[in-house]
Amino acid sequence: MFEAVTWVYPQGKNRAVTFSYDDGQIFDRRVVKTLNEHGMKGTFNLCSSFNMGGKNKASYIPAEEIQSLYQGHEVAVHGAHHPYLERVAPGQVLAEILEDRRTLERLAGQVVTGMAYPYGSWNDMVLAQLKAAGIQYSRTTRATMHFDCPREWLTWDPTCHHNDALPLVEPFCRQGRSLSLFYIWGHSYEFDRNKNWDVLERLCDALPKDEQTWYATNGEIFRYIHAIQQMVFSVDQNLLHNPTAQEVWFLWRNECPRSVPPGTTIELK
C-alpha cells in the first residue's frame, strides 16, 4: 500500500518567511540592515529608470549601490517606470518589463525572473506579456491573512502588509502543517513617512528563530516549490526521482527528514 511522503522545506523545516519591498527607495538600506541583523531575507522590486537617475533621483538607491546593498537578497522587476500596466499597450508592457529586467540583471549580477505589480494591478493582457518576458512569479497587494503557498505564481497574493503582520506571528508559530508560508510586503518609505520603524524591529524580533523556520527570498520559495512539483514517483511508488537542480526534502514513515539530491533517484524503504 502506498505511503504518502510529506514535503518539507530544506533541512526538514515546516515554515518559511519571506519579505517583499517595492520601489527601491533609499529607505531600503535600513530594511536590508534590519533583515541582515536578524538573519532574514527579502525580495526588492525596483523601478530601474529611477535608480539610473530618473525622477526624484535622490530618493532612490543609486545604480552603483544595487549589487552591494542587495547582496544575499533578491532583486526583482517593478516596471522600469512604474506604470499602471493594464492601461498601456501590450508592446509597452513588454518593454517596461524587459527594460527593467535587463537593467537590473546588469546592475545586480542576478538572473531576474520575479516581479511585483506596480500599484498592485494587472489584467489578462499583462499576464500574457509577463510570460513572454520570462517572468515566473509576480506579487499582488491582496492580503490573504493565511499561510498557504500560492496556487498561481503570476498572481502571488501575500499574507499581509507589514502593518498587519505582528498579530499573525503567534498563529504562524502554531502552524503544525508542512510548507506554511508567511509572506510580508510593503514599501520601505512607509516606515520613514509614518515614523514607525519600530514596526519592522518588533516584527523581526517576534518572528521565530528556530530550526523549523526557513527565511528565504521570493525566488527561493518559488524554485523550491516548483522543484517539489516536478518530482516523479515510480509506478510502484517505491522510487522517487528528482529531475531538477534543487535538492528536495521530505518526511516518510515518521522518520527524520530525508532529501533527494538533484538529478538522482532514491528508494523508499
JSON list of C-alpha atoms in Angstrom, two decimals, residues 58-180:
[
{"chain": "A", "resi": 58, "resn": "ALA", "atom": "CA", "xyz": [17.97, 61.49, -4.56]},
{"chain": "A", "resi": 59, "resn": "SER", "atom": "CA", "xyz": [15.09, 59.34, -3.30]},
{"chain": "A", "resi": 60, "resn": "TYR", "atom": "CA", "xyz": [16.25, 56.09, -4.94]},
{"chain": "A", "resi": 61, "resn": "ILE", "atom": "CA", "xyz": [19.13, 53.70, -4.41]},
{"chain": "A", "resi": 62, "resn": "PRO", "atom": "CA", "xyz": [21.78, 54.70, -6.97]},
{"chain": "A", "resi": 63, "resn": "ALA", "atom": "CA", "xyz": [22.63, 52.18, -9.65]},
{"chain": "A", "resi": 64, "resn": "GLU", "atom": "CA", "xyz": [26.19, 51.66, -8.42]},
{"chain": "A", "resi": 65, "resn": "GLU", "atom": "CA", "xyz": [24.94, 50.59, -4.96]},
{"chain": "A", "resi": 66, "resn": "ILE", "atom": "CA", "xyz": [22.43, 47.96, -6.05]},
{"chain": "A", "resi": 67, "resn": "GLN", "atom": "CA", "xyz": [24.73, 44.93, -6.19]},
{"chain": "A", "resi": 68, "resn": "SER", "atom": "CA", "xyz": [26.37, 45.53, -2.82]},
{"chain": "A", "resi": 69, "resn": "LEU", "atom": "CA", "xyz": [23.22, 46.62, -0.95]},
{"chain": "A", "resi": 70, "resn": "TYR", "atom": "CA", "xyz": [21.05, 43.69, -2.01]},
{"chain": "A", "resi": 71, "resn": "GLN", "atom": "CA", "xyz": [23.76, 41.04, -1.68]},
{"chain": "A", "resi": 72, "resn": "GLY", "atom": "CA", "xyz": [22.16, 37.92, -0.22]},
{"chain": "A", "resi": 73, "resn": "HIS", "atom": "CA", "xyz": [18.68, 39.15, -1.12]},
{"chain": "A", "resi": 74, "resn": "GLU", "atom": "CA", "xyz": [16.76, 39.18, -4.40]},
{"chain": "A", "resi": 75, "resn": "VAL", "atom": "CA", "xyz": [16.22, 41.98, -6.90]},
{"chain": "A", "resi": 76, "resn": "ALA", "atom": "CA", "xyz": [13.03, 41.82, -8.96]},
{"chain": "A", "resi": 77, "resn": "VAL", "atom": "CA", "xyz": [11.04, 43.79, -11.55]},
{"chain": "A", "resi": 78, "resn": "HIS", "atom": "CA", "xyz": [8.57, 46.55, -10.69]},
{"chain": "A", "resi": 79, "resn": "GLY", "atom": "CA", "xyz": [8.27, 48.16, -14.12]},
{"chain": "A", "resi": 80, "resn": "ALA", "atom": "CA", "xyz": [11.09, 50.36, -15.39]},
{"chain": "A", "resi": 81, "resn": "HIS", "atom": "CA", "xyz": [8.91, 53.49, -14.96]},
{"chain": "A", "resi": 82, "resn": "HIS", "atom": "CA", "xyz": [6.25, 52.11, -12.56]},
{"chain": "A", "resi": 83, "resn": "PRO", "atom": "CA", "xyz": [3.21, 52.48, -14.87]},
{"chain": "A", "resi": 84, "resn": "TYR", "atom": "CA", "xyz": [-0.30, 51.08, -14.49]},
{"chain": "A", "resi": 85, "resn": "LEU", "atom": "CA", "xyz": [0.49, 48.16, -16.76]},
{"chain": "A", "resi": 86, "resn": "GLU", "atom": "CA", "xyz": [-3.10, 47.37, -17.76]},
{"chain": "A", "resi": 87, "resn": "ARG", "atom": "CA", "xyz": [-3.52, 50.96, -19.04]},
{"chain": "A", "resi": 88, "resn": "VAL", "atom": "CA", "xyz": [-0.79, 50.76, -21.69]},
{"chain": "A", "resi": 89, "resn": "ALA", "atom": "CA", "xyz": [-0.41, 48.82, -24.93]},
{"chain": "A", "resi": 90, "resn": "PRO", "atom": "CA", "xyz": [0.88, 45.22, -24.84]},
{"chain": "A", "resi": 91, "resn": "GLY", "atom": "CA", "xyz": [4.13, 46.22, -26.52]},
{"chain": "A", "resi": 92, "resn": "GLN", "atom": "CA", "xyz": [4.75, 48.88, -23.88]},
{"chain": "A", "resi": 93, "resn": "VAL", "atom": "CA", "xyz": [4.07, 46.39, -21.10]},
{"chain": "A", "resi": 94, "resn": "LEU", "atom": "CA", "xyz": [6.64, 44.06, -22.60]},
{"chain": "A", "resi": 95, "resn": "ALA", "atom": "CA", "xyz": [9.13, 46.91, -22.98]},
{"chain": "A", "resi": 96, "resn": "GLU", "atom": "CA", "xyz": [8.64, 48.03, -19.36]},
{"chain": "A", "resi": 97, "resn": "ILE", "atom": "CA", "xyz": [9.33, 44.54, -18.06]},
{"chain": "A", "resi": 98, "resn": "LEU", "atom": "CA", "xyz": [12.23, 43.70, -20.35]},
{"chain": "A", "resi": 99, "resn": "GLU", "atom": "CA", "xyz": [13.93, 47.08, -19.81]},
{"chain": "A", "resi": 100, "resn": "ASP", "atom": "CA", "xyz": [13.64, 46.68, -16.06]},
{"chain": "A", "resi": 101, "resn": "ARG", "atom": "CA", "xyz": [14.77, 43.07, -16.13]},
{"chain": "A", "resi": 102, "resn": "ARG", "atom": "CA", "xyz": [17.75, 43.76, -18.40]},
{"chain": "A", "resi": 103, "resn": "THR", "atom": "CA", "xyz": [18.97, 46.74, -16.38]},
{"chain": "A", "resi": 104, "resn": "LEU", "atom": "CA", "xyz": [18.56, 45.03, -13.02]},
{"chain": "A", "resi": 105, "resn": "GLU", "atom": "CA", "xyz": [20.36, 41.89, -14.17]},
{"chain": "A", "resi": 106, "resn": "ARG", "atom": "CA", "xyz": [23.30, 44.03, -15.26]},
{"chain": "A", "resi": 107, "resn": "LEU", "atom": "CA", "xyz": [23.35, 46.10, -12.07]},
{"chain": "A", "resi": 108, "resn": "ALA", "atom": "CA", "xyz": [22.69, 43.32, -9.54]},
{"chain": "A", "resi": 109, "resn": "GLY", "atom": "CA", "xyz": [24.55, 40.46, -11.20]},
{"chain": "A", "resi": 110, "resn": "GLN", "atom": "CA", "xyz": [21.48, 38.25, -10.75]},
{"chain": "A", "resi": 111, "resn": "VAL", "atom": "CA", "xyz": [19.14, 36.47, -13.15]},
{"chain": "A", "resi": 112, "resn": "VAL", "atom": "CA", "xyz": [15.87, 38.34, -12.59]},
{"chain": "A", "resi": 113, "resn": "THR", "atom": "CA", "xyz": [12.67, 36.32, -13.05]},
{"chain": "A", "resi": 114, "resn": "GLY", "atom": "CA", "xyz": [10.45, 37.76, -10.27]},
{"chain": "A", "resi": 115, "resn": "MET", "atom": "CA", "xyz": [8.22, 40.81, -10.09]},
{"chain": "A", "resi": 116, "resn": "ALA", "atom": "CA", "xyz": [5.68, 42.82, -8.12]},
{"chain": "A", "resi": 117, "resn": "TYR", "atom": "CA", "xyz": [2.87, 44.63, -9.94]},
{"chain": "A", "resi": 118, "resn": "PRO", "atom": "CA", "xyz": [3.11, 48.44, -9.97]},
{"chain": "A", "resi": 119, "resn": "TYR", "atom": "CA", "xyz": [0.09, 49.68, -8.00]},
{"chain": "A", "resi": 120, "resn": "GLY", "atom": "CA", "xyz": [-0.80, 46.02, -7.46]},
{"chain": "A", "resi": 121, "resn": "SER", "atom": "CA", "xyz": [-2.81, 45.92, -10.68]},
{"chain": "A", "resi": 122, "resn": "TRP", "atom": "CA", "xyz": [-2.85, 43.66, -13.76]},
{"chain": "A", "resi": 123, "resn": "ASN", "atom": "CA", "xyz": [-5.17, 42.01, -16.31]},
{"chain": "A", "resi": 124, "resn": "ASP", "atom": "CA", "xyz": [-5.03, 39.04, -18.69]},
{"chain": "A", "resi": 125, "resn": "MET", "atom": "CA", "xyz": [-3.07, 41.03, -21.27]},
{"chain": "A", "resi": 126, "resn": "VAL", "atom": "CA", "xyz": [-0.43, 41.87, -18.66]},
{"chain": "A", "resi": 127, "resn": "LEU", "atom": "CA", "xyz": [-0.17, 38.22, -17.60]},
{"chain": "A", "resi": 128, "resn": "ALA", "atom": "CA", "xyz": [0.47, 37.20, -21.20]},
{"chain": "A", "resi": 129, "resn": "GLN", "atom": "CA", "xyz": [3.27, 39.76, -21.54]},
{"chain": "A", "resi": 130, "resn": "LEU", "atom": "CA", "xyz": [4.87, 38.61, -18.28]},
{"chain": "A", "resi": 131, "resn": "LYS", "atom": "CA", "xyz": [5.13, 35.09, -19.62]},
{"chain": "A", "resi": 132, "resn": "ALA", "atom": "CA", "xyz": [6.64, 36.36, -22.87]},
{"chain": "A", "resi": 133, "resn": "ALA", "atom": "CA", "xyz": [9.20, 38.37, -20.87]},
{"chain": "A", "resi": 134, "resn": "GLY", "atom": "CA", "xyz": [10.36, 35.37, -18.82]},
{"chain": "A", "resi": 135, "resn": "ILE", "atom": "CA", "xyz": [8.74, 36.39, -15.53]},
{"chain": "A", "resi": 136, "resn": "GLN", "atom": "CA", "xyz": [7.98, 33.32, -13.41]},
{"chain": "A", "resi": 137, "resn": "TYR", "atom": "CA", "xyz": [6.27, 34.84, -10.36]},
{"chain": "A", "resi": 138, "resn": "SER", "atom": "CA", "xyz": [4.72, 38.18, -9.53]},
{"chain": "A", "resi": 139, "resn": "ARG", "atom": "CA", "xyz": [3.27, 39.56, -6.31]},
{"chain": "A", "resi": 140, "resn": "THR", "atom": "CA", "xyz": [-0.06, 41.32, -5.89]},
{"chain": "A", "resi": 141, "resn": "THR", "atom": "CA", "xyz": [-1.12, 43.51, -2.96]},
{"chain": "A", "resi": 142, "resn": "ARG", "atom": "CA", "xyz": [-4.15, 41.38, -1.98]},
{"chain": "A", "resi": 143, "resn": "ALA", "atom": "CA", "xyz": [-3.71, 40.13, 1.57]},
{"chain": "A", "resi": 144, "resn": "THR", "atom": "CA", "xyz": [-4.80, 36.55, 2.22]},
{"chain": "A", "resi": 145, "resn": "MET", "atom": "CA", "xyz": [-4.18, 36.64, 6.00]},
{"chain": "A", "resi": 146, "resn": "HIS", "atom": "CA", "xyz": [-3.26, 32.95, 5.78]},
{"chain": "A", "resi": 147, "resn": "PHE", "atom": "CA", "xyz": [-0.08, 30.93, 5.40]},
{"chain": "A", "resi": 148, "resn": "ASP", "atom": "CA", "xyz": [-0.67, 28.94, 2.21]},
{"chain": "A", "resi": 149, "resn": "CYS", "atom": "CA", "xyz": [1.67, 28.70, -0.75]},
{"chain": "A", "resi": 150, "resn": "PRO", "atom": "CA", "xyz": [0.20, 30.27, -3.90]},
{"chain": "A", "resi": 151, "resn": "ARG", "atom": "CA", "xyz": [-1.76, 28.33, -6.45]},
{"chain": "A", "resi": 152, "resn": "GLU", "atom": "CA", "xyz": [-0.98, 30.82, -9.22]},
{"chain": "A", "resi": 153, "resn": "TRP", "atom": "CA", "xyz": [2.57, 32.15, -9.16]},
{"chain": "A", "resi": 154, "resn": "LEU", "atom": "CA", "xyz": [1.89, 35.07, -11.51]},
{"chain": "A", "resi": 155, "resn": "THR", "atom": "CA", "xyz": [-0.79, 36.35, -9.12]},
{"chain": "A", "resi": 156, "resn": "TRP", "atom": "CA", "xyz": [1.01, 35.59, -5.87]},
{"chain": "A", "resi": 157, "resn": "ASP", "atom": "CA", "xyz": [-1.04, 37.06, -3.03]},
{"chain": "A", "resi": 158, "resn": "PRO", "atom": "CA", "xyz": [0.98, 37.90, 0.11]},
{"chain": "A", "resi": 159, "resn": "THR", "atom": "CA", "xyz": [-0.12, 37.07, 3.63]},
{"chain": "A", "resi": 160, "resn": "CYS", "atom": "CA", "xyz": [-0.31, 40.73, 4.65]},
{"chain": "A", "resi": 161, "resn": "HIS", "atom": "CA", "xyz": [1.22, 44.19, 4.67]},
{"chain": "A", "resi": 162, "resn": "HIS", "atom": "CA", "xyz": [3.88, 44.71, 7.34]},
{"chain": "A", "resi": 163, "resn": "ASN", "atom": "CA", "xyz": [1.50, 46.91, 9.36]},
{"chain": "A", "resi": 164, "resn": "ASP", "atom": "CA", "xyz": [-0.76, 43.89, 9.87]},
{"chain": "A", "resi": 165, "resn": "ALA", "atom": "CA", "xyz": [1.91, 41.25, 10.40]},
{"chain": "A", "resi": 166, "resn": "LEU", "atom": "CA", "xyz": [2.69, 41.31, 14.13]},
{"chain": "A", "resi": 167, "resn": "PRO", "atom": "CA", "xyz": [-0.65, 39.82, 15.32]},
{"chain": "A", "resi": 168, "resn": "LEU", "atom": "CA", "xyz": [-0.16, 36.96, 12.85]},
{"chain": "A", "resi": 169, "resn": "VAL", "atom": "CA", "xyz": [3.22, 35.84, 14.24]},
{"chain": "A", "resi": 170, "resn": "GLU", "atom": "CA", "xyz": [1.72, 33.77, 17.06]},
{"chain": "A", "resi": 171, "resn": "PRO", "atom": "CA", "xyz": [-0.73, 31.84, 14.84]},
{"chain": "A", "resi": 172, "resn": "PHE", "atom": "CA", "xyz": [2.05, 31.33, 12.33]},
{"chain": "A", "resi": 173, "resn": "CYS", "atom": "CA", "xyz": [4.27, 29.83, 15.01]},
{"chain": "A", "resi": 174, "resn": "ARG", "atom": "CA", "xyz": [1.47, 27.42, 15.92]},
{"chain": "A", "resi": 175, "resn": "GLN", "atom": "CA", "xyz": [1.32, 26.07, 12.36]},
{"chain": "A", "resi": 176, "resn": "GLY", "atom": "CA", "xyz": [1.85, 22.34, 12.51]},
{"chain": "A", "resi": 177, "resn": "ARG", "atom": "CA", "xyz": [1.42, 21.55, 8.84]},
{"chain": "A", "resi": 178, "resn": "SER", "atom": "CA", "xyz": [4.30, 21.49, 6.42]},
{"chain": "A", "resi": 179, "resn": "LEU", "atom": "CA", "xyz": [5.05, 24.16, 3.82]},
{"chain": "A", "resi": 180, "resn": "SER", "atom": "CA", "xyz": [3.44, 27.02, 5.74]}
]
